mmCIF file of N, CA and C in Angstrom:
data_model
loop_
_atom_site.group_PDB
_atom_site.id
_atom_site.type_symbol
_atom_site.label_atom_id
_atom_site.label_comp_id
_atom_site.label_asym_id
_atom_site.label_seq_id
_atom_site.Cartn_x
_atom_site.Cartn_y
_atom_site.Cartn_z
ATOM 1 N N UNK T 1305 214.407 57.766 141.653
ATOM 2 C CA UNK T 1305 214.243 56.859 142.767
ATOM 3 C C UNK T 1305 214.023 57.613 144.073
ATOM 4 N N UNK T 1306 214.704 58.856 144.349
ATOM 5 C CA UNK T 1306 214.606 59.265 145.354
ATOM 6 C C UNK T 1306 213.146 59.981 145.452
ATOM 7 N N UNK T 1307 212.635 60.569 144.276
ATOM 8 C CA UNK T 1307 211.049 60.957 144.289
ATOM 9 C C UNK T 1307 210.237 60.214 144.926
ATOM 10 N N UNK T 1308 210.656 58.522 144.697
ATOM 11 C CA UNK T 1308 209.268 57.401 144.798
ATOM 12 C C UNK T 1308 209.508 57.212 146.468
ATOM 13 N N UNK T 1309 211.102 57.273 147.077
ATOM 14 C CA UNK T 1309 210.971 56.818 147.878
ATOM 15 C C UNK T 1309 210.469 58.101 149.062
ATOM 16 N N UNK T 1310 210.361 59.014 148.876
ATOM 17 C CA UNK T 1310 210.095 60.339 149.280
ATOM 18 C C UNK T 1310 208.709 59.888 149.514
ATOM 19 N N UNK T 1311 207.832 59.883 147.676
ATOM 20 C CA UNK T 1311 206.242 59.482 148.196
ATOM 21 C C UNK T 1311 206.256 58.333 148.859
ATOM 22 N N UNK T 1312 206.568 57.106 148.816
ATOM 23 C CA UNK T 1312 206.743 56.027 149.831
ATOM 24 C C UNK T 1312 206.836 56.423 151.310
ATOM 25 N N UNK T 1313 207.584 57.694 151.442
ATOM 26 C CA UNK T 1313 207.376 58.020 152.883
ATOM 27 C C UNK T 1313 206.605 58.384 153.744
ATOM 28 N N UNK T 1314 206.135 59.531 152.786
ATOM 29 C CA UNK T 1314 204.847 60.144 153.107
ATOM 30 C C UNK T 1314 203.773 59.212 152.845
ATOM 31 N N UNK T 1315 203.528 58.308 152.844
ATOM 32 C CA UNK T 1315 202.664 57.628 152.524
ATOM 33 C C UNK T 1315 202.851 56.308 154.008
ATOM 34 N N UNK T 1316 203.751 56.291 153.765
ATOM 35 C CA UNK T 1316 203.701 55.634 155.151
ATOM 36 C C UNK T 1316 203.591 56.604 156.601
ATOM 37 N N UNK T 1317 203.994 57.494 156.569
ATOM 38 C CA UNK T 1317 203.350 58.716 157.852
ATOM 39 C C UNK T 1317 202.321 58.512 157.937
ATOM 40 N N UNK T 1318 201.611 58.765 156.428
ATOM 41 C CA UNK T 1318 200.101 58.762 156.341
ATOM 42 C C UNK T 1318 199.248 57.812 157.671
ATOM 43 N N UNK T 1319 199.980 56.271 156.684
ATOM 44 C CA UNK T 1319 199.052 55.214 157.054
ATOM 45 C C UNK T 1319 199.628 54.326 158.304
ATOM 46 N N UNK T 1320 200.398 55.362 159.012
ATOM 47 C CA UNK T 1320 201.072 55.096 160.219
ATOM 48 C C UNK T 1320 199.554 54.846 161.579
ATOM 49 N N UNK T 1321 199.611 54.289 162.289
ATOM 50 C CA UNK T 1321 199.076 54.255 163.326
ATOM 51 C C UNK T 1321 198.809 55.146 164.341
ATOM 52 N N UNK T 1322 200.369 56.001 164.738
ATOM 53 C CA UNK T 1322 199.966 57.032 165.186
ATOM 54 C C UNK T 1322 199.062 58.361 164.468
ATOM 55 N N UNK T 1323 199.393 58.415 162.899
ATOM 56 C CA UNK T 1323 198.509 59.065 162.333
ATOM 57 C C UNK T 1323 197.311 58.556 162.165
ATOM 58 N N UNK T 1324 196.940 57.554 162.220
ATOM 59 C CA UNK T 1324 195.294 56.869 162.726
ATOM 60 C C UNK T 1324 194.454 57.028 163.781
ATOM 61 N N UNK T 1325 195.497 56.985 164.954
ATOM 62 C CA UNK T 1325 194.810 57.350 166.085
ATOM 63 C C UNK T 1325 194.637 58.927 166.467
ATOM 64 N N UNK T 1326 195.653 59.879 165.596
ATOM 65 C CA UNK T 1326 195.708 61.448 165.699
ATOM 66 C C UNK T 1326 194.157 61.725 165.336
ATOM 67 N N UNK T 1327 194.122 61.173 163.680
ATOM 68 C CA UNK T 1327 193.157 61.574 162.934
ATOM 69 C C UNK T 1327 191.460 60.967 163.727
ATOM 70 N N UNK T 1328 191.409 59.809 164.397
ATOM 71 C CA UNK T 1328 190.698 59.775 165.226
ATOM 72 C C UNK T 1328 189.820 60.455 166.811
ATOM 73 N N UNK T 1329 190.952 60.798 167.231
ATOM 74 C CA UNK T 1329 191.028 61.772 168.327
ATOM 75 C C UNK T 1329 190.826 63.109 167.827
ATOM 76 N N UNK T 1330 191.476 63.609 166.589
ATOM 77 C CA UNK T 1330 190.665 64.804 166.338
ATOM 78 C C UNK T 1330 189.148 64.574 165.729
ATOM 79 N N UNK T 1331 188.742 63.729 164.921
ATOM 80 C CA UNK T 1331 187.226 63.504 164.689
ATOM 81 C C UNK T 1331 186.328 63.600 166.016
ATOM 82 N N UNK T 1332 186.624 62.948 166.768
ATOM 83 C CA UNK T 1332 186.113 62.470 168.315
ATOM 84 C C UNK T 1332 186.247 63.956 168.868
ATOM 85 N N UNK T 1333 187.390 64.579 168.966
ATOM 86 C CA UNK T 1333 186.725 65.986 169.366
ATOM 87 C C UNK T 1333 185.719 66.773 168.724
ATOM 88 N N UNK T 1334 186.341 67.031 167.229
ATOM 89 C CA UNK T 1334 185.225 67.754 166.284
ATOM 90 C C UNK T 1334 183.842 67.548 166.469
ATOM 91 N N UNK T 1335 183.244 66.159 166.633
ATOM 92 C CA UNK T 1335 182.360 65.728 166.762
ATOM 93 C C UNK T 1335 181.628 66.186 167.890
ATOM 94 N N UNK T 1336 182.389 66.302 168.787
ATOM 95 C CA UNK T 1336 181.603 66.345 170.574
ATOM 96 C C UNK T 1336 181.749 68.257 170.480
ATOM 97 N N UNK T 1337 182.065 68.787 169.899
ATOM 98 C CA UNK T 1337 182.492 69.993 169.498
ATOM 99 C C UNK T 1337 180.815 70.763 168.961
ATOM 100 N N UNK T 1338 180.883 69.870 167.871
ATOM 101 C CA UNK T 1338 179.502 69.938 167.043
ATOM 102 C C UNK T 1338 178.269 69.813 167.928
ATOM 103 N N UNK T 1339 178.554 68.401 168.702
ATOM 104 C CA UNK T 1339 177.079 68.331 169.512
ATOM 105 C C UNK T 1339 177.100 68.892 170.598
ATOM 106 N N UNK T 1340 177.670 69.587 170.996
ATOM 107 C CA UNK T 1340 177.818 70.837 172.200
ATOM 108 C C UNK T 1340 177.027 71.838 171.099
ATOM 109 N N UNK T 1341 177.395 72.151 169.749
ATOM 110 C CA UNK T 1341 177.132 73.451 169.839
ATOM 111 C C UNK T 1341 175.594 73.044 169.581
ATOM 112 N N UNK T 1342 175.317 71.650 168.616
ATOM 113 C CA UNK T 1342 173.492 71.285 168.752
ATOM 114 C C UNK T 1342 172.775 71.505 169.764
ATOM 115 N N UNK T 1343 173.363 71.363 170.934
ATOM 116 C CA UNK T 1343 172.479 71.305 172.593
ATOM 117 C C UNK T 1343 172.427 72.819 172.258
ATOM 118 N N UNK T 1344 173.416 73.444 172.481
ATOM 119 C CA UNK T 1344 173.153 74.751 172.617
ATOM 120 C C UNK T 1344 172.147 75.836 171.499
ATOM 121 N N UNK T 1345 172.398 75.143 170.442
ATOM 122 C CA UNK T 1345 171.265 75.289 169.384
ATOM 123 C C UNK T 1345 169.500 75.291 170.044
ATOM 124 N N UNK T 1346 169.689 73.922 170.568
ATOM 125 C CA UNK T 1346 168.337 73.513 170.962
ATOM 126 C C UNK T 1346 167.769 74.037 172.226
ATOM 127 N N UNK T 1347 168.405 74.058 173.069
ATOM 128 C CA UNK T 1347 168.486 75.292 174.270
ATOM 129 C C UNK T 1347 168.194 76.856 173.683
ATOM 130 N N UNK T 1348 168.731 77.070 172.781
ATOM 131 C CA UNK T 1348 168.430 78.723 172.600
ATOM 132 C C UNK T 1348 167.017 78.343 171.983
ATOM 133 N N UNK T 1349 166.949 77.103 171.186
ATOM 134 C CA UNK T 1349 165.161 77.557 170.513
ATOM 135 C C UNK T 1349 164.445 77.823 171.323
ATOM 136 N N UNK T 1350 164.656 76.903 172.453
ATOM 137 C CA UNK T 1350 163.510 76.785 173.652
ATOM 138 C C UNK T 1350 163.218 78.203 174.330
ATOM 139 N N UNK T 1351 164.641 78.679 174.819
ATOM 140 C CA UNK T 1351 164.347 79.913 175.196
ATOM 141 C C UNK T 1351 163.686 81.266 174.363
ATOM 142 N N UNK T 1352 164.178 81.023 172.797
ATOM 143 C CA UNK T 1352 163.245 82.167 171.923
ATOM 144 C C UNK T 1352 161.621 81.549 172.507
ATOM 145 N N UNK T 1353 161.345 80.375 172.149
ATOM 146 C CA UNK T 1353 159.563 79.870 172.380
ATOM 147 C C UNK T 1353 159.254 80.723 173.507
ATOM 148 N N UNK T 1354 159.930 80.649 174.583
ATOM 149 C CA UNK T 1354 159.504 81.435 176.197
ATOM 150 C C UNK T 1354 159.604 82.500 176.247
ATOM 151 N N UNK T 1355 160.446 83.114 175.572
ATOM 152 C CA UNK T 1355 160.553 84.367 175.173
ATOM 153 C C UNK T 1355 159.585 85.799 174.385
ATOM 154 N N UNK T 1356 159.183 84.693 173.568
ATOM 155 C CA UNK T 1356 157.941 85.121 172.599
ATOM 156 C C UNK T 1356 156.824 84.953 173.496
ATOM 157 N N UNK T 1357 156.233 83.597 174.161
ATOM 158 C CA UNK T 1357 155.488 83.958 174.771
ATOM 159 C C UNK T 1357 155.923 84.724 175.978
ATOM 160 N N UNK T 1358 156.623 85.001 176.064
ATOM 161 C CA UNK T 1358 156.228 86.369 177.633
ATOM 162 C C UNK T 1358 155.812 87.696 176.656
ATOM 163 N N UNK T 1359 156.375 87.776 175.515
ATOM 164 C CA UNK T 1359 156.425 88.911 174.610
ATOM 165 C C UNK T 1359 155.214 89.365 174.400
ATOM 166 N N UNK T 1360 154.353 88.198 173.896
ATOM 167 C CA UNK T 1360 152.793 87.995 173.872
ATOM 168 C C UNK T 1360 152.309 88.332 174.823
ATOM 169 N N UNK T 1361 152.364 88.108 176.123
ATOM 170 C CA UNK T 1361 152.032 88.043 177.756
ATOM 171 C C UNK T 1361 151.478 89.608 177.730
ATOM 172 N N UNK T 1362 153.030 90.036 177.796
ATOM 173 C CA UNK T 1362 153.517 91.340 177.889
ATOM 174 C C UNK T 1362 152.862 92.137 177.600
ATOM 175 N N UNK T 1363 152.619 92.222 175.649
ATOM 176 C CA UNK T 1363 151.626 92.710 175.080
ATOM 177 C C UNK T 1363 150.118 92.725 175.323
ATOM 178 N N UNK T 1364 149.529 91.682 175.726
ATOM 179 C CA UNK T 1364 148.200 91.385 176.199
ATOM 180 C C UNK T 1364 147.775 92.269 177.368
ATOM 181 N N UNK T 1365 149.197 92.050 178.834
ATOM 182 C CA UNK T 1365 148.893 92.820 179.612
ATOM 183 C C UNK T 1365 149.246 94.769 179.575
ATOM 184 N N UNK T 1366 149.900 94.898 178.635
ATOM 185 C CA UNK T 1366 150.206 96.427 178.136
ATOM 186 C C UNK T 1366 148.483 97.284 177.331
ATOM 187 N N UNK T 1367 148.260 96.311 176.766
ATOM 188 C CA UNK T 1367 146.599 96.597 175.690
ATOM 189 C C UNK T 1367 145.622 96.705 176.951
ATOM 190 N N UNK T 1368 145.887 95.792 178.108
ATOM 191 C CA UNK T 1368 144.643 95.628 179.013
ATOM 192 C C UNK T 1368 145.074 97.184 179.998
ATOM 193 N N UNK T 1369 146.565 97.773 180.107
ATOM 194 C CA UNK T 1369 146.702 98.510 181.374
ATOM 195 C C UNK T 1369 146.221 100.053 180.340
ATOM 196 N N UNK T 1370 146.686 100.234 178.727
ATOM 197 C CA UNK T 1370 146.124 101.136 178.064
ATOM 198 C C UNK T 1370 144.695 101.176 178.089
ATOM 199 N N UNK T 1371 143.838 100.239 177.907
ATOM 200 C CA UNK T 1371 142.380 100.240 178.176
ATOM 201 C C UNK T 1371 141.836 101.020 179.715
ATOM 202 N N UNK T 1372 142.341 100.484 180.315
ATOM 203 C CA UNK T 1372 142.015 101.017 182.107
ATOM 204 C C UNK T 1372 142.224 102.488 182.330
ATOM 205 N N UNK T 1373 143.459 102.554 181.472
ATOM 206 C CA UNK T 1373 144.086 104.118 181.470
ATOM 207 C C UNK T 1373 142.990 104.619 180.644
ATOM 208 N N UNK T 1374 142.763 104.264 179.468
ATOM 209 C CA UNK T 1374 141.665 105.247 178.934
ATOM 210 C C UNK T 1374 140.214 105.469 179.576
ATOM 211 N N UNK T 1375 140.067 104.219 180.243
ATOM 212 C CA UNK T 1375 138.654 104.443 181.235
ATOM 213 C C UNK T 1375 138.828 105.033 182.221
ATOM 214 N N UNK T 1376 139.742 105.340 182.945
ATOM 215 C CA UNK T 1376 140.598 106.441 184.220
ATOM 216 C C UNK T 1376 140.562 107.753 183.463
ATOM 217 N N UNK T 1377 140.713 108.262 182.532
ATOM 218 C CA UNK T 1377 140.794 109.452 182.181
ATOM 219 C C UNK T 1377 138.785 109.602 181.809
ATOM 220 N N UNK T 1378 138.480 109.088 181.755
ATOM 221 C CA UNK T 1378 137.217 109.743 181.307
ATOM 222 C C UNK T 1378 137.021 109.895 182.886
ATOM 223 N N UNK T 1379 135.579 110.941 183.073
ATOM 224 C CA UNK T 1379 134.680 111.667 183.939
ATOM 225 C C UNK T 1379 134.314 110.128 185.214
ATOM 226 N N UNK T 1380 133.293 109.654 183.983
ATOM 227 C CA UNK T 1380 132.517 108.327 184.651
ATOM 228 C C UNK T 1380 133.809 106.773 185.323
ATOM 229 N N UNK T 1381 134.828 107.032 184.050
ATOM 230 C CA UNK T 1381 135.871 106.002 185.346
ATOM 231 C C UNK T 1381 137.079 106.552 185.905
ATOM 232 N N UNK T 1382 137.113 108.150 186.394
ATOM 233 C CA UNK T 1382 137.468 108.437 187.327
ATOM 234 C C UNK T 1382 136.940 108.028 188.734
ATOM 235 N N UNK T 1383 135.594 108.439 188.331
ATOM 236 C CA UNK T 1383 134.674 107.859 189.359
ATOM 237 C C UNK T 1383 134.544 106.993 189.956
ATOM 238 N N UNK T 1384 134.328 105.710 188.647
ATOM 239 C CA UNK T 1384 134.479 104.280 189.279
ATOM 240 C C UNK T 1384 135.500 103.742 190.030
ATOM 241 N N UNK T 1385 136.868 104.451 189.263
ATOM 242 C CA UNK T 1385 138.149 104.048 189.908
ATOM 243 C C UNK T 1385 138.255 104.617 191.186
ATOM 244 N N UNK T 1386 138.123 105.611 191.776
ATOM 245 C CA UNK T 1386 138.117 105.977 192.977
ATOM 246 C C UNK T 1386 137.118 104.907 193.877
ATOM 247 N N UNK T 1387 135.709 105.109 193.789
ATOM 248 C CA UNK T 1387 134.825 104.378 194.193
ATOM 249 C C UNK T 1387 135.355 102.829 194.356
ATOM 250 N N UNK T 1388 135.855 101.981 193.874
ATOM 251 C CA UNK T 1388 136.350 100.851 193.542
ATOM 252 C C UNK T 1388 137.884 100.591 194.549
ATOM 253 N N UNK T 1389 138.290 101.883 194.400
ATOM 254 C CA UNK T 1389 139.909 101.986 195.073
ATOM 255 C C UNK T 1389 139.745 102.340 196.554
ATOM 256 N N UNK T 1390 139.063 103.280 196.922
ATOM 257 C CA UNK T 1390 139.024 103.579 198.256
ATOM 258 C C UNK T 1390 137.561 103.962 198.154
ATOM 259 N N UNK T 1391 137.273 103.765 199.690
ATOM 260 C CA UNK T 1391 135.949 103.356 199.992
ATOM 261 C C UNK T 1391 135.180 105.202 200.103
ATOM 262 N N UNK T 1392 134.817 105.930 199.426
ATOM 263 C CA UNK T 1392 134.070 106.977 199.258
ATOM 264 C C UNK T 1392 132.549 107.626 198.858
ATOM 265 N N UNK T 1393 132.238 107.846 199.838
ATOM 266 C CA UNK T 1393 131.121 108.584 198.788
ATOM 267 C C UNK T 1393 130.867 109.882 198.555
ATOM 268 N N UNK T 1394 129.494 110.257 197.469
ATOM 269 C CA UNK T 1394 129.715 111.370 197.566
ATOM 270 C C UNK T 1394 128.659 112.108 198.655
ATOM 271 N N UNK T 1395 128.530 113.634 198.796
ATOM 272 C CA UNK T 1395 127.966 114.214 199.405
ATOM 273 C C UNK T 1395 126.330 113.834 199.115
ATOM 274 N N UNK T 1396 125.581 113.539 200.562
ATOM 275 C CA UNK T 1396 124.457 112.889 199.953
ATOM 276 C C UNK T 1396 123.918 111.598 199.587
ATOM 277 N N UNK T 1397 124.800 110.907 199.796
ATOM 278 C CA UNK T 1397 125.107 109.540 199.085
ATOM 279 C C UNK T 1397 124.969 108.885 200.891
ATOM 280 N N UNK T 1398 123.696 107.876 200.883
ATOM 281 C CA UNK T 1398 123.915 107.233 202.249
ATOM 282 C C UNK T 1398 124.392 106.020 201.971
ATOM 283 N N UNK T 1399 125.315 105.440 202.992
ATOM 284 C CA UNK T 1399 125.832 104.062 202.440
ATOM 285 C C UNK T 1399 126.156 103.044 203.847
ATOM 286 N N UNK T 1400 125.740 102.028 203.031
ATOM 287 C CA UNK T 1400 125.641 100.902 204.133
ATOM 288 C C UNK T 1400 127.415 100.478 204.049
ATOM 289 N N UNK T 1401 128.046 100.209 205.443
ATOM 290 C CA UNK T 1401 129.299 99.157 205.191
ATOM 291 C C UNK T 1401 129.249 97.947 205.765
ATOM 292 N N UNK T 1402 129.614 96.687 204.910
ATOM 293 C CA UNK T 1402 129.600 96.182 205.854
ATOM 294 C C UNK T 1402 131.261 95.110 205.612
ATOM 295 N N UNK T 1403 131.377 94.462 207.406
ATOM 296 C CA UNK T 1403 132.573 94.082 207.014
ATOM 297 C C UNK T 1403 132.894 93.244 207.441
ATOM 298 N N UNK T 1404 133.637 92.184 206.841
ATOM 299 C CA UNK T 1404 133.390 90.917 206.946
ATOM 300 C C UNK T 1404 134.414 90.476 208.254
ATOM 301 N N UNK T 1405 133.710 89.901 209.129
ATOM 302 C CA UNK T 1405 134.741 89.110 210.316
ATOM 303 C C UNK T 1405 134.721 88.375 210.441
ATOM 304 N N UNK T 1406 135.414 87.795 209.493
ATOM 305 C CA UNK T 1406 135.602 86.008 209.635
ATOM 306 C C UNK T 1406 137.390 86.128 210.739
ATOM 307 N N UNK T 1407 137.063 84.858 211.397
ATOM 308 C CA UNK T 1407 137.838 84.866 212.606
ATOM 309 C C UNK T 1407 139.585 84.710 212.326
ATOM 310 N N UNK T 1408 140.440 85.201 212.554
ATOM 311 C CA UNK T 1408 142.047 84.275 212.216
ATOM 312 C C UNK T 1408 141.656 83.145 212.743
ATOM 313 N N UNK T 1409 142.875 82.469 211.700
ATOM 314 C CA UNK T 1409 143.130 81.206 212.042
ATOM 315 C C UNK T 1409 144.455 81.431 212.541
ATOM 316 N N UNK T 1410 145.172 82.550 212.978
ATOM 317 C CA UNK T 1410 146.750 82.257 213.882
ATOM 318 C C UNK T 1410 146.196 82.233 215.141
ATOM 319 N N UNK T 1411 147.243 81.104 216.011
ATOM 320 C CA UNK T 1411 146.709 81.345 217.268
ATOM 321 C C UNK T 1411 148.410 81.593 217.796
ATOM 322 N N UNK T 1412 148.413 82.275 218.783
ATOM 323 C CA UNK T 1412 149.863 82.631 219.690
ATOM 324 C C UNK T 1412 150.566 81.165 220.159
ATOM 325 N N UNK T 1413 151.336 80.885 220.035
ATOM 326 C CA UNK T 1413 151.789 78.969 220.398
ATOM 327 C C UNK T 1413 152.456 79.573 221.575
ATOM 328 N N UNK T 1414 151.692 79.230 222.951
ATOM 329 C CA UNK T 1414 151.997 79.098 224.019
ATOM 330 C C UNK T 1414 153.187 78.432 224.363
ATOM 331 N N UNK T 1415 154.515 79.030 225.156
ATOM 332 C CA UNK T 1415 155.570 78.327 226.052
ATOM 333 C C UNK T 1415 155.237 77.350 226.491
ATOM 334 N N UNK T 1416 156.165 76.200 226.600
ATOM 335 C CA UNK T 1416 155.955 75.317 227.256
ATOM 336 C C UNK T 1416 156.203 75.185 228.319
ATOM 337 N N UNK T 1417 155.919 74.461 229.780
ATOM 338 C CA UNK T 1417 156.179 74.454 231.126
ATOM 339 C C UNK T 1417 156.897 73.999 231.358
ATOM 340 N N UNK T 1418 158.380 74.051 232.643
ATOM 341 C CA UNK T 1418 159.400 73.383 233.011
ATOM 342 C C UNK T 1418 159.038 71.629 232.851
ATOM 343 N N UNK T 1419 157.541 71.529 233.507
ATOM 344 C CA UNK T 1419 157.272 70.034 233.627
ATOM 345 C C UNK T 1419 156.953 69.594 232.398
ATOM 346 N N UNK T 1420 156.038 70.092 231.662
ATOM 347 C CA UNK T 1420 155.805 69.415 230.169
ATOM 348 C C UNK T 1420 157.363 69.421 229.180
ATOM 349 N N UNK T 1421 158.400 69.892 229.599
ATOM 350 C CA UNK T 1421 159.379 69.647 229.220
ATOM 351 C C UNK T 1421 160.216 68.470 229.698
ATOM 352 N N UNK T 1422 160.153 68.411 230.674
ATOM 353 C CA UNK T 1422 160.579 67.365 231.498
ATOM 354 C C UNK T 1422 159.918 66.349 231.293
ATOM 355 N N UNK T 1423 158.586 65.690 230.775
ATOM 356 C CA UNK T 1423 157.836 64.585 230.615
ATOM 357 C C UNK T 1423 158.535 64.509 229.189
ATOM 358 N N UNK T 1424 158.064 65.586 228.456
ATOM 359 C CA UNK T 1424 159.000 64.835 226.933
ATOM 360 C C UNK T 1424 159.917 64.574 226.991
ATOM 361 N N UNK T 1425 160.914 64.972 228.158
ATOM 362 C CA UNK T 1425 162.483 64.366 227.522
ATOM 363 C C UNK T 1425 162.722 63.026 228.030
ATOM 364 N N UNK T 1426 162.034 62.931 229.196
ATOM 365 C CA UNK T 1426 161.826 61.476 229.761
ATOM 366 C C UNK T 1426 160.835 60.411 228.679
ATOM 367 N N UNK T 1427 160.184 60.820 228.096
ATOM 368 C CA UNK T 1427 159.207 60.051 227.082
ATOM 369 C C UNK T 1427 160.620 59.770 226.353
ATOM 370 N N UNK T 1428 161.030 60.133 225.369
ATOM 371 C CA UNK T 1428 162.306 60.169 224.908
ATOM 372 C C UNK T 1428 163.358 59.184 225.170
ATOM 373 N N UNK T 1429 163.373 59.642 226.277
ATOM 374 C CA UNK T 1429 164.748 58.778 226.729
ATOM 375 C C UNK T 1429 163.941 57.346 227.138
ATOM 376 N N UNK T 1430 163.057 56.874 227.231
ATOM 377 C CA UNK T 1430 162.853 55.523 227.248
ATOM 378 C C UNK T 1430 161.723 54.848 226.085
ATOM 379 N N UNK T 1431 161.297 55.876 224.990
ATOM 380 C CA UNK T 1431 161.048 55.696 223.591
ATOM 381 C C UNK T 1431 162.248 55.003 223.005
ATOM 382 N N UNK T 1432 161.831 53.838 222.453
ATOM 383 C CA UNK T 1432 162.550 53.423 221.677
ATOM 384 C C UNK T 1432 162.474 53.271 219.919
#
């Protein structure tokens, strides 16, 4: 008798209420537990995708700066590269420059006058 009423006990702990609402509240965490770590799942894919492509980027622009380098070491795009980089010629060589003067567009913003200050603050004060 004392066995049954033992499992009878435990069995009522079990199917106790407060053990209903325990076992609830821990699901409800587990759960929000899990979909924290999904976001963060889905967040890191995104960042591998951006990642790879800069990787790609990277590579594309590394193949294009080895190419330049190999045309810099030869004779003929030493040449060019100088020619191209700073404005040179060689001995013999007559050359036209020409150079472009297109006008700024900054202009100096002139101080304003005691009186043109004085008209705006009066504009102001009876702007409504």
């Amino acid at each position: 008798m004392k066995k049954y009423k033992e499992k009878f006990l435990w069995r009522k702990i079990f199917y106790s209420n407060f053990t209903i609402v325990f076992i609830c509240i821990f699901i409800f965490f587990v759960s929000k537990g899990v979909f924290k770590l999904w976001n963060k799942y889905q967040l890191t894919k995104v960042d591998l995708e951006f990642v790879r492509s800069q990787e790609v980027q990277a590579k594309n622009k590394l193949d294009l700066n080895e190419e330049k380098l190999k045309n810099i070491n030869s004779e003929e795009g030493k040449e060019k590269y100088i020619r191209e980089t700073y404005s040179v010629r060689k001995e013999g060589e007559e050359v036209i420059v020409l150079y472009d003067s297109t006008p700024s567009t900054y202009q100096i913003p002139k101080a304003e006058s005691y009186w043109e200050s004085f008209k705006k603050y009066v504009k102001k004060l009876f702007d409504f």
